[in-house]
């Protein structure tokens, strides 16, 4: 459904990526249209953070913070959550994971969120289960390997 939604917004806009500055602006506009459609479908959002809760988080106001690395780490975290908590077949189209950037005085930081339809009790319960009951403490081995392959070994510092 999400691929169709994204493709539909691009097709409806009539824009094509050509690599020019003008097309990049149009691409950003298409992305905004996609996000607005996504949020209109899923008005409720739970912030899941950027890493498992016992792992070291990238701190935006430190000299070694790199927004690109933080975004890559969020991608690994999102994939990890999707492995731990795959969206059940009966809830497909009612929930989705997303990486979201937030602007601050120090730059952009990223978090993983789960968007869901709060009018659907089963979708709401699924999102709450992740956020409040079964949130992971540490990276699994697959995520650790992925972080190492991306050169993000510093993200593997456990806070215990």
PDB file of C-alpha atoms in Angstrom:
ATOM      1  CA  UNK A   1       0.000   0.000   0.000  1.00  0.00           C
ATOM      2  CA  UNK A   2       2.785   2.442   0.918  1.00  0.00           C
ATOM      3  CA  UNK A   3       4.622   1.913  -2.358  1.00  0.00           C
ATOM      4  CA  UNK A   4       1.373   2.533  -4.223  1.00  0.00           C
ATOM      5  CA  UNK A   5       0.752   5.657  -2.157  1.00  0.00           C
ATOM      6  CA  UNK A   6       4.214   7.009  -2.858  1.00  0.00           C
ATOM      7  CA  UNK A   7       4.052   6.156  -6.535  1.00  0.00           C
ATOM      8  CA  UNK A   8       0.562   7.605  -6.744  1.00  0.00           C
ATOM      9  CA  UNK A   9       1.692  10.941  -5.310  1.00  0.00           C
ATOM     10  CA  UNK A  10       4.616  11.100  -7.721  1.00  0.00           C
ATOM     11  CA  UNK A  11       2.484  10.111 -10.701  1.00  0.00           C
ATOM     12  CA  UNK A  12      -0.246  12.563  -9.747  1.00  0.00           C
ATOM     13  CA  UNK A  13       2.256  15.393  -9.515  1.00  0.00           C
ATOM     14  CA  UNK A  14       3.668  14.633 -12.977  1.00  0.00           C
ATOM     15  CA  UNK A  15       7.245  15.287 -11.835  1.00  0.00           C
ATOM     16  CA  UNK A  16      10.235  13.233 -12.843  1.00  0.00           C
ATOM     17  CA  UNK A  17      13.661  13.200 -11.249  1.00  0.00           C
ATOM     18  CA  UNK A  18      16.125  14.663 -13.738  1.00  0.00           C
ATOM     19  CA  UNK A  19      18.924  15.672 -11.387  1.00  0.00           C
ATOM     20  CA  UNK A  20      18.521  19.435 -11.825  1.00  0.00           C
ATOM     21  CA  UNK A  21      18.110  21.807  -8.896  1.00  0.00           C
ATOM     22  CA  UNK A  22      14.533  22.440 -10.008  1.00  0.00           C
ATOM     23  CA  UNK A  23      13.734  18.724  -9.989  1.00  0.00           C
ATOM     24  CA  UNK A  24      15.246  18.362  -6.495  1.00  0.00           C
ATOM     25  CA  UNK A  25      12.840  21.021  -5.232  1.00  0.00           C
ATOM     26  CA  UNK A  26       9.986  19.175  -6.904  1.00  0.00           C
ATOM     27  CA  UNK A  27      11.276  15.948  -5.335  1.00  0.00           C
ATOM     28  CA  UNK A  28      11.152  17.585  -1.898  1.00  0.00           C
ATOM     29  CA  UNK A  29       7.607  18.734  -2.606  1.00  0.00           C
ATOM     30  CA  UNK A  30       6.655  15.183  -3.621  1.00  0.00           C
ATOM     31  CA  UNK A  31       8.154  13.929  -0.374  1.00  0.00           C
ATOM     32  CA  UNK A  32       6.059  16.453   1.570  1.00  0.00           C
ATOM     33  CA  UNK A  33       2.916  15.339  -0.289  1.00  0.00           C
ATOM     34  CA  UNK A  34       3.725  11.715   0.533  1.00  0.00           C
ATOM     35  CA  UNK A  35       4.272  12.549   4.221  1.00  0.00           C
ATOM     36  CA  UNK A  36       1.011  14.506   4.405  1.00  0.00           C
ATOM     37  CA  UNK A  37      -0.880  11.589   2.850  1.00  0.00           C
ATOM     38  CA  UNK A  38       0.823   9.169   5.210  1.00  0.00           C
ATOM     39  CA  UNK A  39      -0.035  11.287   8.250  1.00  0.00           C
ATOM     40  CA  UNK A  40      -3.623  11.701   7.081  1.00  0.00           C
ATOM     41  CA  UNK A  41      -3.943   7.908   6.953  1.00  0.00           C
ATOM     42  CA  UNK A  42      -2.194   7.405  10.298  1.00  0.00           C
ATOM     43  CA  UNK A  43      -2.874  10.379  12.541  1.00  0.00           C
ATOM     44  CA  UNK A  44      -1.326   8.786  15.636  1.00  0.00           C
ATOM     45  CA  UNK A  45       2.389   8.347  16.155  1.00  0.00           C
ATOM     46  CA  UNK A  46       4.532   6.778  18.876  1.00  0.00           C
ATOM     47  CA  UNK A  47       8.141   7.889  19.122  1.00  0.00           C
ATOM     48  CA  UNK A  48      10.384   4.836  19.559  1.00  0.00           C
ATOM     49  CA  UNK A  49      13.710   6.656  19.804  1.00  0.00           C
ATOM     50  CA  UNK A  50      16.876   5.984  17.864  1.00  0.00           C
ATOM     51  CA  UNK A  51      18.424   2.945  19.587  1.00  0.00           C
ATOM     52  CA  UNK A  52      17.472   0.179  22.057  1.00  0.00           C
ATOM     53  CA  UNK A  53      17.162   1.671  25.532  1.00  0.00           C
ATOM     54  CA  UNK A  54      20.392   0.232  27.005  1.00  0.00           C
ATOM     55  CA  UNK A  55      22.533   1.307  24.055  1.00  0.00           C
ATOM     56  CA  UNK A  56      24.469   4.543  23.659  1.00  0.00           C
ATOM     57  CA  UNK A  57      22.463   7.212  21.828  1.00  0.00           C
ATOM     58  CA  UNK A  58      24.080   9.675  19.445  1.00  0.00           C
ATOM     59  CA  UNK A  59      24.099  13.068  21.187  1.00  0.00           C
ATOM     60  CA  UNK A  60      23.450  15.930  18.821  1.00  0.00           C
ATOM     61  CA  UNK A  61      25.272  18.593  20.831  1.00  0.00           C
ATOM     62  CA  UNK A  62      28.615  16.753  20.858  1.00  0.00           C
ATOM     63  CA  UNK A  63      31.551  17.354  18.500  1.00  0.00           C
ATOM     64  CA  UNK A  64      31.522  13.767  17.182  1.00  0.00           C
ATOM     65  CA  UNK A  65      27.814  13.852  16.205  1.00  0.00           C
ATOM     66  CA  UNK A  66      27.221  13.147  12.522  1.00  0.00           C
ATOM     67  CA  UNK A  67      23.651  13.471  11.204  1.00  0.00           C
ATOM     68  CA  UNK A  68      24.268  11.017   8.339  1.00  0.00           C
ATOM     69  CA  UNK A  69      25.573   8.376  10.748  1.00  0.00           C
ATOM     70  CA  UNK A  70      22.636   9.001  13.092  1.00  0.00           C
ATOM     71  CA  UNK A  71      20.212   8.495  10.206  1.00  0.00           C
ATOM     72  CA  UNK A  72      21.960   5.246   9.204  1.00  0.00           C
ATOM     73  CA  UNK A  73      21.772   4.067  12.805  1.00  0.00           C
ATOM     74  CA  UNK A  74      18.031   4.828  12.816  1.00  0.00           C
ATOM     75  CA  UNK A  75      17.631   2.790   9.633  1.00  0.00           C
ATOM     76  CA  UNK A  76      19.308  -0.172  11.371  1.00  0.00           C
ATOM     77  CA  UNK A  77      17.045   0.355  14.400  1.00  0.00           C
ATOM     78  CA  UNK A  78      13.952   0.496  12.206  1.00  0.00           C
ATOM     79  CA  UNK A  79      14.943  -2.775  10.498  1.00  0.00           C
ATOM     80  CA  UNK A  80      15.611  -4.306  13.923  1.00  0.00           C
ATOM     81  CA  UNK A  81      12.148  -3.298  15.151  1.00  0.00           C
ATOM     82  CA  UNK A  82      10.598  -4.685  11.968  1.00  0.00           C
ATOM     83  CA  UNK A  83      12.320  -8.028  12.678  1.00  0.00           C
ATOM     84  CA  UNK A  84      11.201  -8.050  16.324  1.00  0.00           C
ATOM     85  CA  UNK A  85       7.717  -6.714  15.691  1.00  0.00           C
ATOM     86  CA  UNK A  86       6.642  -7.463  12.129  1.00  0.00           C
ATOM     87  CA  UNK A  87       3.325  -5.883  11.296  1.00  0.00           C
ATOM     88  CA  UNK A  88       0.723  -8.664  11.392  1.00  0.00           C
ATOM     89  CA  UNK A  89      -0.996  -9.404   8.122  1.00  0.00           C
ATOM     90  CA  UNK A  90      -4.382  -8.306   9.457  1.00  0.00           C
ATOM     91  CA  UNK A  91      -2.876  -4.892  10.364  1.00  0.00           C
ATOM     92  CA  UNK A  92      -1.069  -4.203   7.094  1.00  0.00           C
ATOM     93  CA  UNK A  93      -2.181  -0.784   5.953  1.00  0.00           C
ATOM     94  CA  UNK A  94      -2.990   0.215   9.551  1.00  0.00           C
ATOM     95  CA  UNK A  95       0.575   0.656  10.854  1.00  0.00           C
ATOM     96  CA  UNK A  96       3.974   1.622   9.506  1.00  0.00           C
ATOM     97  CA  UNK A  97       7.456   2.320  10.828  1.00  0.00           C
ATOM     98  CA  UNK A  98       9.105   5.571   9.830  1.00  0.00           C
ATOM     99  CA  UNK A  99      12.332   7.494  10.382  1.00  0.00           C
ATOM    100  CA  UNK A 100      11.670  11.103  11.187  1.00  0.00           C
ATOM    101  CA  UNK A 101      14.106  14.015  11.277  1.00  0.00           C
ATOM    102  CA  UNK A 102      13.747  16.809  13.814  1.00  0.00           C
ATOM    103  CA  UNK A 103      15.436  20.186  13.506  1.00  0.00           C
ATOM    104  CA  UNK A 104      17.068  21.734  16.551  1.00  0.00           C
ATOM    105  CA  UNK A 105      19.491  24.554  17.319  1.00  0.00           C
ATOM    106  CA  UNK A 106      22.336  22.031  17.047  1.00  0.00           C
ATOM    107  CA  UNK A 107      21.277  20.418  13.761  1.00  0.00           C
ATOM    108  CA  UNK A 108      19.003  17.566  12.736  1.00  0.00           C
ATOM    109  CA  UNK A 109      18.476  14.470  14.844  1.00  0.00           C
ATOM    110  CA  UNK A 110      16.524  11.353  13.918  1.00  0.00           C
ATOM    111  CA  UNK A 111      14.121   8.963  15.604  1.00  0.00           C
ATOM    112  CA  UNK A 112      12.083   5.952  14.590  1.00  0.00           C
ATOM    113  CA  UNK A 113       8.320   6.237  15.002  1.00  0.00           C
ATOM    114  CA  UNK A 114       5.427   3.926  14.460  1.00  0.00           C
ATOM    115  CA  UNK A 115       2.440   5.523  12.764  1.00  0.00           C
ATOM    116  CA  UNK A 116      -0.935   3.929  13.346  1.00  0.00           C
ATOM    117  CA  UNK A 117      -4.648   4.481  13.080  1.00  0.00           C
ATOM    118  CA  UNK A 118      -5.713   5.229  16.649  1.00  0.00           C
ATOM    119  CA  UNK A 119      -9.313   4.402  15.757  1.00  0.00           C
ATOM    120  CA  UNK A 120      -8.239   0.794  15.237  1.00  0.00           C
ATOM    121  CA  UNK A 121      -7.905  -0.773  18.702  1.00  0.00           C
ATOM    122  CA  UNK A 122      -5.730  -3.630  17.448  1.00  0.00           C
ATOM    123  CA  UNK A 123      -3.298  -1.195  15.759  1.00  0.00           C
ATOM    124  CA  UNK A 124      -3.223   0.956  18.905  1.00  0.00           C
ATOM    125  CA  UNK A 125      -2.494  -2.107  21.080  1.00  0.00           C
ATOM    126  CA  UNK A 126       0.281  -3.223  18.723  1.00  0.00           C
ATOM    127  CA  UNK A 127       1.976   0.202  18.924  1.00  0.00           C
ATOM    128  CA  UNK A 128       1.600   0.292  22.725  1.00  0.00           C
ATOM    129  CA  UNK A 129       3.038  -3.220  23.063  1.00  0.00           C
ATOM    130  CA  UNK A 130       6.219  -2.105  21.320  1.00  0.00           C
ATOM    131  CA  UNK A 131       6.576   1.196  23.128  1.00  0.00           C
ATOM    132  CA  UNK A 132       5.536   0.198  26.641  1.00  0.00           C
ATOM    133  CA  UNK A 133       5.890  -3.557  27.085  1.00  0.00           C
ATOM    134  CA  UNK A 134       8.456  -5.203  24.828  1.00  0.00           C
ATOM    135  CA  UNK A 135      10.825  -2.399  23.831  1.00  0.00           C
ATOM    136  CA  UNK A 136      14.269  -3.895  23.161  1.00  0.00           C
ATOM    137  CA  UNK A 137      17.157  -3.246  25.548  1.00  0.00           C
ATOM    138  CA  UNK A 138      20.064  -4.109  23.240  1.00  0.00           C
ATOM    139  CA  UNK A 139      20.959  -4.631  19.599  1.00  0.00           C
ATOM    140  CA  UNK A 140      20.618  -8.150  18.229  1.00  0.00           C
ATOM    141  CA  UNK A 141      23.509  -9.783  16.382  1.00  0.00           C
ATOM    142  CA  UNK A 142      22.107  -8.907  12.941  1.00  0.00           C
ATOM    143  CA  UNK A 143      21.925  -5.219  13.877  1.00  0.00           C
ATOM    144  CA  UNK A 144      25.436  -5.343  15.385  1.00  0.00           C
ATOM    145  CA  UNK A 145      26.843  -6.747  12.137  1.00  0.00           C
ATOM    146  CA  UNK A 146      25.003  -4.097  10.110  1.00  0.00           C
ATOM    147  CA  UNK A 147      26.295  -1.287  12.352  1.00  0.00           C
ATOM    148  CA  UNK A 148      29.865  -2.604  12.021  1.00  0.00           C
ATOM    149  CA  UNK A 149      29.536  -2.849   8.230  1.00  0.00           C
ATOM    150  CA  UNK A 150      28.401   0.810   8.144  1.00  0.00           C
ATOM    151  CA  UNK A 151      31.391   1.886  10.235  1.00  0.00           C
ATOM    152  CA  UNK A 152      29.205   2.652  13.242  1.00  0.00           C
ATOM    153  CA  UNK A 153      31.030   0.526  15.830  1.00  0.00           C
ATOM    154  CA  UNK A 154      30.837   3.394  18.334  1.00  0.00           C
ATOM    155  CA  UNK A 155      27.081   2.763  18.427  1.00  0.00           C
ATOM    156  CA  UNK A 156      27.721  -0.630  20.014  1.00  0.00           C
ATOM    157  CA  UNK A 157      28.482   0.725  23.485  1.00  0.00           C
ATOM    158  CA  UNK A 158      26.136  -0.857  25.998  1.00  0.00           C
ATOM    159  CA  UNK A 159      25.170   1.389  28.940  1.00  0.00           C
ATOM    160  CA  UNK A 160      24.969  -1.417  31.549  1.00  0.00           C
TER     161      UNK A 160
END
